Coordinates of C-alpha atoms in Angstrom, one line a residue:
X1 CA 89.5 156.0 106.6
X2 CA 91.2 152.7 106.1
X3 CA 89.4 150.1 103.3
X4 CA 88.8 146.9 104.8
X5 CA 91.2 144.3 104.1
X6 CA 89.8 141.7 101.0
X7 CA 88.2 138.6 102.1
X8 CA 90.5 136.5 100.1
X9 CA 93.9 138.3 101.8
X10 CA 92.3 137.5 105.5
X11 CA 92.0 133.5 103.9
X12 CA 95.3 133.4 102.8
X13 CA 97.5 134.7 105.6
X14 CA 95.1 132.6 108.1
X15 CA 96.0 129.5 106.0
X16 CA 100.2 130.5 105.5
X17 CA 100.1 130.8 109.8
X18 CA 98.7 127.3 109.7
X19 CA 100.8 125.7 107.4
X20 CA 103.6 125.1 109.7
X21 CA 100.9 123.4 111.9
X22 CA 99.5 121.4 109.6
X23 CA 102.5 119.8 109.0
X24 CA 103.8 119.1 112.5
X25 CA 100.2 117.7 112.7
X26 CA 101.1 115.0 110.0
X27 CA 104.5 114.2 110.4
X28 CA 103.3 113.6 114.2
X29 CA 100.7 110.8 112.6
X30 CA 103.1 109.5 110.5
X31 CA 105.6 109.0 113.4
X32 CA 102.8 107.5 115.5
X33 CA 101.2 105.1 112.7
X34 CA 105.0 104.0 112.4
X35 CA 105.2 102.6 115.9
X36 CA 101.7 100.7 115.6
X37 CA 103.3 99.1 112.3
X38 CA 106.8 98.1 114.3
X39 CA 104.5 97.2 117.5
X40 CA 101.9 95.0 115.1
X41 CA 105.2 93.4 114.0
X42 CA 106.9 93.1 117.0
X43 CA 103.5 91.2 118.8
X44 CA 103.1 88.8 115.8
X45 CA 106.8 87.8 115.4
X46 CA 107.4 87.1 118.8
X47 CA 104.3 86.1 120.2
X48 CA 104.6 88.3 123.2
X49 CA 101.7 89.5 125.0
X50 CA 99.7 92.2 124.2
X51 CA 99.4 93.3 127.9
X52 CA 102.8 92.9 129.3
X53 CA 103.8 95.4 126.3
X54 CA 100.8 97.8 126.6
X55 CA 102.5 97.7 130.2
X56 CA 105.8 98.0 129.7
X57 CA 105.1 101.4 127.2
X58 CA 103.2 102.5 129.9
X59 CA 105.1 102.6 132.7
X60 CA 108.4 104.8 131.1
X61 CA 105.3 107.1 129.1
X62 CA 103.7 107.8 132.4
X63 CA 107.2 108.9 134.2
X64 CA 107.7 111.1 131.8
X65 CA 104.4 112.4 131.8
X66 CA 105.1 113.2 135.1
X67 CA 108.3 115.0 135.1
X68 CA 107.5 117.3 132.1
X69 CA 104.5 118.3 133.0
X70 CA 105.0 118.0 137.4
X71 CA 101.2 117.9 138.2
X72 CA 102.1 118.7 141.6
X73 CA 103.3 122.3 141.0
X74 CA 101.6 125.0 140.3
X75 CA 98.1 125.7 141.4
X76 CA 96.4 123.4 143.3
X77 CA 94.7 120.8 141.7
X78 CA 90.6 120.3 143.4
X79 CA 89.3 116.8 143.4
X80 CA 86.5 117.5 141.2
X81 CA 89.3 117.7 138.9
X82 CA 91.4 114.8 139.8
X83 CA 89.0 112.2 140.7
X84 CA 87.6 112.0 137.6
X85 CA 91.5 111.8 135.3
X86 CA 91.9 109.0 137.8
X87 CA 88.4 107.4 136.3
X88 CA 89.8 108.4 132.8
X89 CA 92.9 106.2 133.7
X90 CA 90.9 103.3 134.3
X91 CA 89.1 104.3 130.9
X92 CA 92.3 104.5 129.3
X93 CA 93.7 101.2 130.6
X94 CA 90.8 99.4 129.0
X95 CA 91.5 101.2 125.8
X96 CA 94.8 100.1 125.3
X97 CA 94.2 96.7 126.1
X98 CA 91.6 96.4 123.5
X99 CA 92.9 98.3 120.7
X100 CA 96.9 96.4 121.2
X101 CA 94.4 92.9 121.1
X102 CA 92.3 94.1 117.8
X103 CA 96.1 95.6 116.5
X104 CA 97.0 91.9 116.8
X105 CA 94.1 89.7 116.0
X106 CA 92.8 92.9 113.0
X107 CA 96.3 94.0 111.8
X108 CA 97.3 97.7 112.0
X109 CA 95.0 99.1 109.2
X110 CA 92.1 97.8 110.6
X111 CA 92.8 98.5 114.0
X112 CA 93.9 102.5 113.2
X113 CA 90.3 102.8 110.9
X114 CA 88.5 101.5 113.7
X115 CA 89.6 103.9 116.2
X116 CA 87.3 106.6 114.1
X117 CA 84.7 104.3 115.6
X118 CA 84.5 107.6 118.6
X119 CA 82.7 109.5 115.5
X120 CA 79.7 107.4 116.9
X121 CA 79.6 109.3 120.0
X122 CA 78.2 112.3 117.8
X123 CA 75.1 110.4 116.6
X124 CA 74.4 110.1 120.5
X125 CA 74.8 113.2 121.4
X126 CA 72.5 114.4 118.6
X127 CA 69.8 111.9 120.2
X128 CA 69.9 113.2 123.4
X129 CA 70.8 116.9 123.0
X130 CA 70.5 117.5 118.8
X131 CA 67.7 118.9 116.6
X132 CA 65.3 116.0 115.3
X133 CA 65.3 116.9 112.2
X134 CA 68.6 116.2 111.5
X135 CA 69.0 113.3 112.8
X136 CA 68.5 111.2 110.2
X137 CA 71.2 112.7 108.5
X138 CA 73.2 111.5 111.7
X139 CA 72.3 108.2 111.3
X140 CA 72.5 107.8 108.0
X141 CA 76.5 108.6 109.0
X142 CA 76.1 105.6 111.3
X143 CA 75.3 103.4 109.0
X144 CA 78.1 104.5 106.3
X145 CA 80.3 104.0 109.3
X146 CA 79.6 100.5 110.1
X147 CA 79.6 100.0 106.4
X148 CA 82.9 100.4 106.0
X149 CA 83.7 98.5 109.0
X150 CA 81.7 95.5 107.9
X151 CA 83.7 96.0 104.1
X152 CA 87.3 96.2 106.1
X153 CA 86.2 93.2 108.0
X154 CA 85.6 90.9 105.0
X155 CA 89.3 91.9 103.6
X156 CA 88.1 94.5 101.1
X157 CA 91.6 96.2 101.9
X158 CA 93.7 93.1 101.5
X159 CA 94.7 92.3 97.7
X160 CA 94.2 89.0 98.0
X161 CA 90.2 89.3 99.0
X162 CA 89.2 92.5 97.5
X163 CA 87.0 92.2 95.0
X164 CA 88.6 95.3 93.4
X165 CA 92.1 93.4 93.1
X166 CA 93.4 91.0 90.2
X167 CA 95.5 89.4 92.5
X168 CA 94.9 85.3 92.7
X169 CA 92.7 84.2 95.0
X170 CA 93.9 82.1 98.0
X171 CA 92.1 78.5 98.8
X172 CA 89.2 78.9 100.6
X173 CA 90.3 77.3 103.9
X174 CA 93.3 80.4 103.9
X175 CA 90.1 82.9 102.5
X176 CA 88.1 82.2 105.8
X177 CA 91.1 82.7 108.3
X178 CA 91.6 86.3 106.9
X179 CA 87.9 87.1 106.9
X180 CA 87.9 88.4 110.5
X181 CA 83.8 89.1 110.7
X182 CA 82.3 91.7 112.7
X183 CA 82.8 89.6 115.8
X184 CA 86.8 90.2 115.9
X185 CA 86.3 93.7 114.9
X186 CA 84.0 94.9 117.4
X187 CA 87.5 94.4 119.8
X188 CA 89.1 97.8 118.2
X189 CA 86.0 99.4 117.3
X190 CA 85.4 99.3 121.3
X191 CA 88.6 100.0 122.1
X192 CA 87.6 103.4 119.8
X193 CA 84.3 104.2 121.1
X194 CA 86.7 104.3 124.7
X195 CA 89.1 106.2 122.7
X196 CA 86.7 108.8 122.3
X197 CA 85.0 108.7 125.6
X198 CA 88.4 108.7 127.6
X199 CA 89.1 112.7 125.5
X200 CA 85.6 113.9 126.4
X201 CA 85.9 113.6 129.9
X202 CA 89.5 115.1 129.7
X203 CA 87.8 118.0 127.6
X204 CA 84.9 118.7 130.1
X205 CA 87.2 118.5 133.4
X206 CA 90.0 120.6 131.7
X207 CA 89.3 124.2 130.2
X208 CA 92.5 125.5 129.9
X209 CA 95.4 123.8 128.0
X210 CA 97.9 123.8 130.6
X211 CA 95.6 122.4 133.1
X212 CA 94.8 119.4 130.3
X213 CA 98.3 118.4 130.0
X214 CA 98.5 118.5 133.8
X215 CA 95.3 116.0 134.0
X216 CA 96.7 113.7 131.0
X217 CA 100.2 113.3 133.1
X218 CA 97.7 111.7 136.3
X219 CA 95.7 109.8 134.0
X220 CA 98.2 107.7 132.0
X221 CA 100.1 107.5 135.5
X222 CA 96.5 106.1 136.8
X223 CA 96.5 103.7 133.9
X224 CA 99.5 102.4 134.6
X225 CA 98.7 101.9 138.1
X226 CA 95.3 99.9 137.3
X227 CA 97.1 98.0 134.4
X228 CA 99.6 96.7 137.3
X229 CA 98.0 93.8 138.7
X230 CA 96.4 92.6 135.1
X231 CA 99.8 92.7 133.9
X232 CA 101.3 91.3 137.1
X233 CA 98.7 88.1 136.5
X234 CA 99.4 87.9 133.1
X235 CA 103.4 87.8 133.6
X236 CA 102.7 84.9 136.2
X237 CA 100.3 82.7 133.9
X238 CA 102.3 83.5 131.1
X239 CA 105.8 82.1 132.8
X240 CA 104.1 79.0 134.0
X241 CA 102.9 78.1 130.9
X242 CA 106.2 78.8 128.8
X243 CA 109.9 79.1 129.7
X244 CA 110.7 80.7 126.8
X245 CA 112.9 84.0 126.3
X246 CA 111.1 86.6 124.0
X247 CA 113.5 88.8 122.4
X248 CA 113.8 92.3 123.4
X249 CA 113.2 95.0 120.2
X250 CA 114.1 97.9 121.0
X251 CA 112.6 100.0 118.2
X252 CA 109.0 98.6 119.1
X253 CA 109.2 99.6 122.7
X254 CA 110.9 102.9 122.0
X255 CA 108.7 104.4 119.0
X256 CA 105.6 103.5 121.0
X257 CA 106.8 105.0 123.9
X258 CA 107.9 108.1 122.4
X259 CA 105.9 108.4 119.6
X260 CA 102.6 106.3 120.2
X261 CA 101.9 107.8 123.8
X262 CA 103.7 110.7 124.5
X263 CA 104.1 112.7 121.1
X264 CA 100.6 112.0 119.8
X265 CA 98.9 113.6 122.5
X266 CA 101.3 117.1 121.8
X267 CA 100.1 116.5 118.6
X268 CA 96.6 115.8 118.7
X269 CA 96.6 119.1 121.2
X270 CA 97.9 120.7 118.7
X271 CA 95.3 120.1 116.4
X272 CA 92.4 120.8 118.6
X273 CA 93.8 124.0 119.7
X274 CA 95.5 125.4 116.8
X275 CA 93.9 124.2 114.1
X276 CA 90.3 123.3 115.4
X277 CA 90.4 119.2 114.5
X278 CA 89.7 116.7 116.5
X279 CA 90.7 112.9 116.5
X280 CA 87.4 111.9 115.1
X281 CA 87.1 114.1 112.2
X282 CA 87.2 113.7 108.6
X283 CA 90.6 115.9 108.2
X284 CA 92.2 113.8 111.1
X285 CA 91.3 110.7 109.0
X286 CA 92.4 111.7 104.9
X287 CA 95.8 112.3 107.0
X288 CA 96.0 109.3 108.8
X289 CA 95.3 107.4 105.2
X290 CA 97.9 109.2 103.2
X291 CA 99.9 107.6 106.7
X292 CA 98.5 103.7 106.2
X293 CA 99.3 104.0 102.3
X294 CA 103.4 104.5 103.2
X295 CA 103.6 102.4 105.9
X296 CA 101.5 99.3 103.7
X297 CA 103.8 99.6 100.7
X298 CA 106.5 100.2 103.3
X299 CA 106.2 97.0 105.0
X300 CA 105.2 95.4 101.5
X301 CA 101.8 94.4 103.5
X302 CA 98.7 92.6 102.0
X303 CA 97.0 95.7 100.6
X304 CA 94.5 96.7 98.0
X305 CA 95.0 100.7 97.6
X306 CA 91.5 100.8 95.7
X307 CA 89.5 98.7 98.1
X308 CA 91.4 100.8 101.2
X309 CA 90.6 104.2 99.2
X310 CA 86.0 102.8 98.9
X311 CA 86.4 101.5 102.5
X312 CA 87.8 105.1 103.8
X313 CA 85.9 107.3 101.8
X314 CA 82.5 105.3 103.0
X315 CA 84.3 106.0 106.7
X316 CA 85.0 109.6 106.3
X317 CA 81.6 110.3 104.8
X318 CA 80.0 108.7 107.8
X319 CA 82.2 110.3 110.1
X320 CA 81.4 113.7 108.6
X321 CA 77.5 113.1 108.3
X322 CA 77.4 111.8 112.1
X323 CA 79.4 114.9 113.4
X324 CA 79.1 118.1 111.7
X325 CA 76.7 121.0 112.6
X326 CA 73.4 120.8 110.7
X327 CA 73.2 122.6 107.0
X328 CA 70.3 125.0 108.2
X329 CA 72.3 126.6 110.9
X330 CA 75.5 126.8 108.7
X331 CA 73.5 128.1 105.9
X332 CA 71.6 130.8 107.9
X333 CA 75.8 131.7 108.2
X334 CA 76.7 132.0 105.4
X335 CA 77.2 135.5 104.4
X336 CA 80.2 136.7 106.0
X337 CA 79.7 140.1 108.4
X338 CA 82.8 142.1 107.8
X339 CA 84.4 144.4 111.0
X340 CA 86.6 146.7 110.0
X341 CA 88.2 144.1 107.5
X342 CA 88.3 140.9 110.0
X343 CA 86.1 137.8 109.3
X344 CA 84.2 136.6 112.4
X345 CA 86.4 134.1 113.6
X346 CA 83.0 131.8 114.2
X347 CA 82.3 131.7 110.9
X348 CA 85.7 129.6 110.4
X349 CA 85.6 127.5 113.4
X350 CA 84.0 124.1 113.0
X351 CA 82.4 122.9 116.0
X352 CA 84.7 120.0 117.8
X353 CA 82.6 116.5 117.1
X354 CA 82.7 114.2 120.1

């Protein structure tokens, strides 16, 4: 009779098969939080409008969508499934339009943090559906949360307002045009909360992974189709107020094309499938900050690494209280049950927070 295999060996060649994962999941981030940088650059430099570009990345990403995933093969598609990815487009539409005006009112650190806003969606399940006992542990996580969005929106993560930096001060007058205030930050942390809502309903109308790629081809091609006539009015009041010629960077459009729309969503699928994390988790988020650090010293931005490093610790922690599964049912868990040498594979998988 074979011994079972050690609970440490079982560990360690789960972890070396994820490896190669993991990293695909972060070079994927990394390529993605470099096209919100060139994009946040692109829109403040030129002037150009947010829409018209959301638009123009739109239209390309949704074709090819369409032609590598041909949602009109295969097995039919019933409405109960479509109808509501052409909803999610309309959902999706609304996201991008907020998050590319907070990306250039906020900046791109700001406006990537605040898409963790989604985490909030866990505190309301847990209302409606969750134990009551925990749910002050929930909102606790909530208020951590909106913590660190109040800190980010005073400039804790700029060095010239964080009160952790021994940079000079500006004058006041320059001071109170970078202190957005919750008001101007409430644009991405919507456009999150959307974020968050929009993979939900793509989660509950798709249970297979194929099928989900299928329904995420006709939703950003129903975005597209609902951004139309906003962008088509904005083109038109736009060119009647100005004559002038924006230039054309190619690298912007491109990089958010291909890697803010299309290979993110691989990616994030990836992640959820593979390696059990989710957008809003706090695993998802200490990559995406190792991310912002390279790309702030990169573009030599105004940034305060210990300010950045309190405002998304607070974040994570919030995000982590408000999502995970309460510490009695884990802890009744604990003790693993061994079958002829194999963990239970529940005991390892973390439930996916909304």
């Amino acid at each position: 009779m074979m011994s079972p295999r050690p609970i440490s060996e079982v560990r360690g060649s789960s972890n070396f098969r994820q490896t190669p994962l993991q990293i695909i999941h972060i070079v994927g981030n990394f390529l993605r939080i470099w096209s919100v940088y060139s994009m946040y650059r692109y829109l403040t430099q030129t002037g150009a409008s947010v829409i018209l570009f959301i638009f123009s990345c739109l239209v390309p990403s949704s074709i090819l969508f369409l032609l590598l995933q041909k949602p009109w093969k295969g097995r039919s598609l019933s409405n109960t499934q479509v109808v509501p990815s052409v909803i999610n487009g309309a959902i999706t539409a609304l996201y991008f339009v907020l998050w590319g005006k907070g990306l250039k009112s906020c900046g791109p650190l700001r406006a990537i943090l605040a898409e963790y806003s989604g985490a909030v969606l866990g505190v309301l399940s847990a209302v409606l559906y969750g134990r009551r006992g925990h749910l002050w542990k929930k909102v606790g996580g909530l208020i951590a949360m909106l913590a660190s969005f109040y800190f980010l929106s005073q400039g804790w993560a700029l060095a010239t307002l964080s009160p952790f930096s021994f940079k000079d001060s500006l004058d006041s007058e320059v001071q109170t045009e970078q202190v957005l205030g919750m008001s101007k930050m409430m644009v991405p942390i919507l456009a999150g909360i959307l974020s968050a809502l929009r993979r939900v309903i793509a989660r509950r109308v798709s249970l297979k992974n194929q099928l989900k790629r299928r329904l995420h081809a006709i939703t950003i091609a129903s975005a597209t189709s609902f951004l139309f006539p906003v962008a088509m009015w904005d083109l038109i009041i736009g060119s009647s107020d100005s004559n002038m010629e924006l230039p054309f960077s190619a690298w912007a459009f491109l990089s958010t094309i291909l890697f803010g729309i299309i290979l993110v969503f691989y990616v994030d699928s990836i992640a959820e499938e593979k390696l059990h994390m989710v957008f809003s988790s706090p695993r998802h988020l200490m990559a995406a900050a190792g991310c912002i650090i390279v790309m702030e010293i990169t573009y030599k931005m105004d940034f305060s690494l210990a300010g950045f490093l309190i405002c998304s610790s607070i974040l994570g922690i919030g995000i982590y209280e408000a999502t995970t599964l309460e510490r009695g049912r884990k802890d009744s868990l604990q003790k693993p049950e061994i079958s002829n040498g194999m963990l239970n594979d529940e005991l390892e998988m973390p439930s996916l927070p909304t």
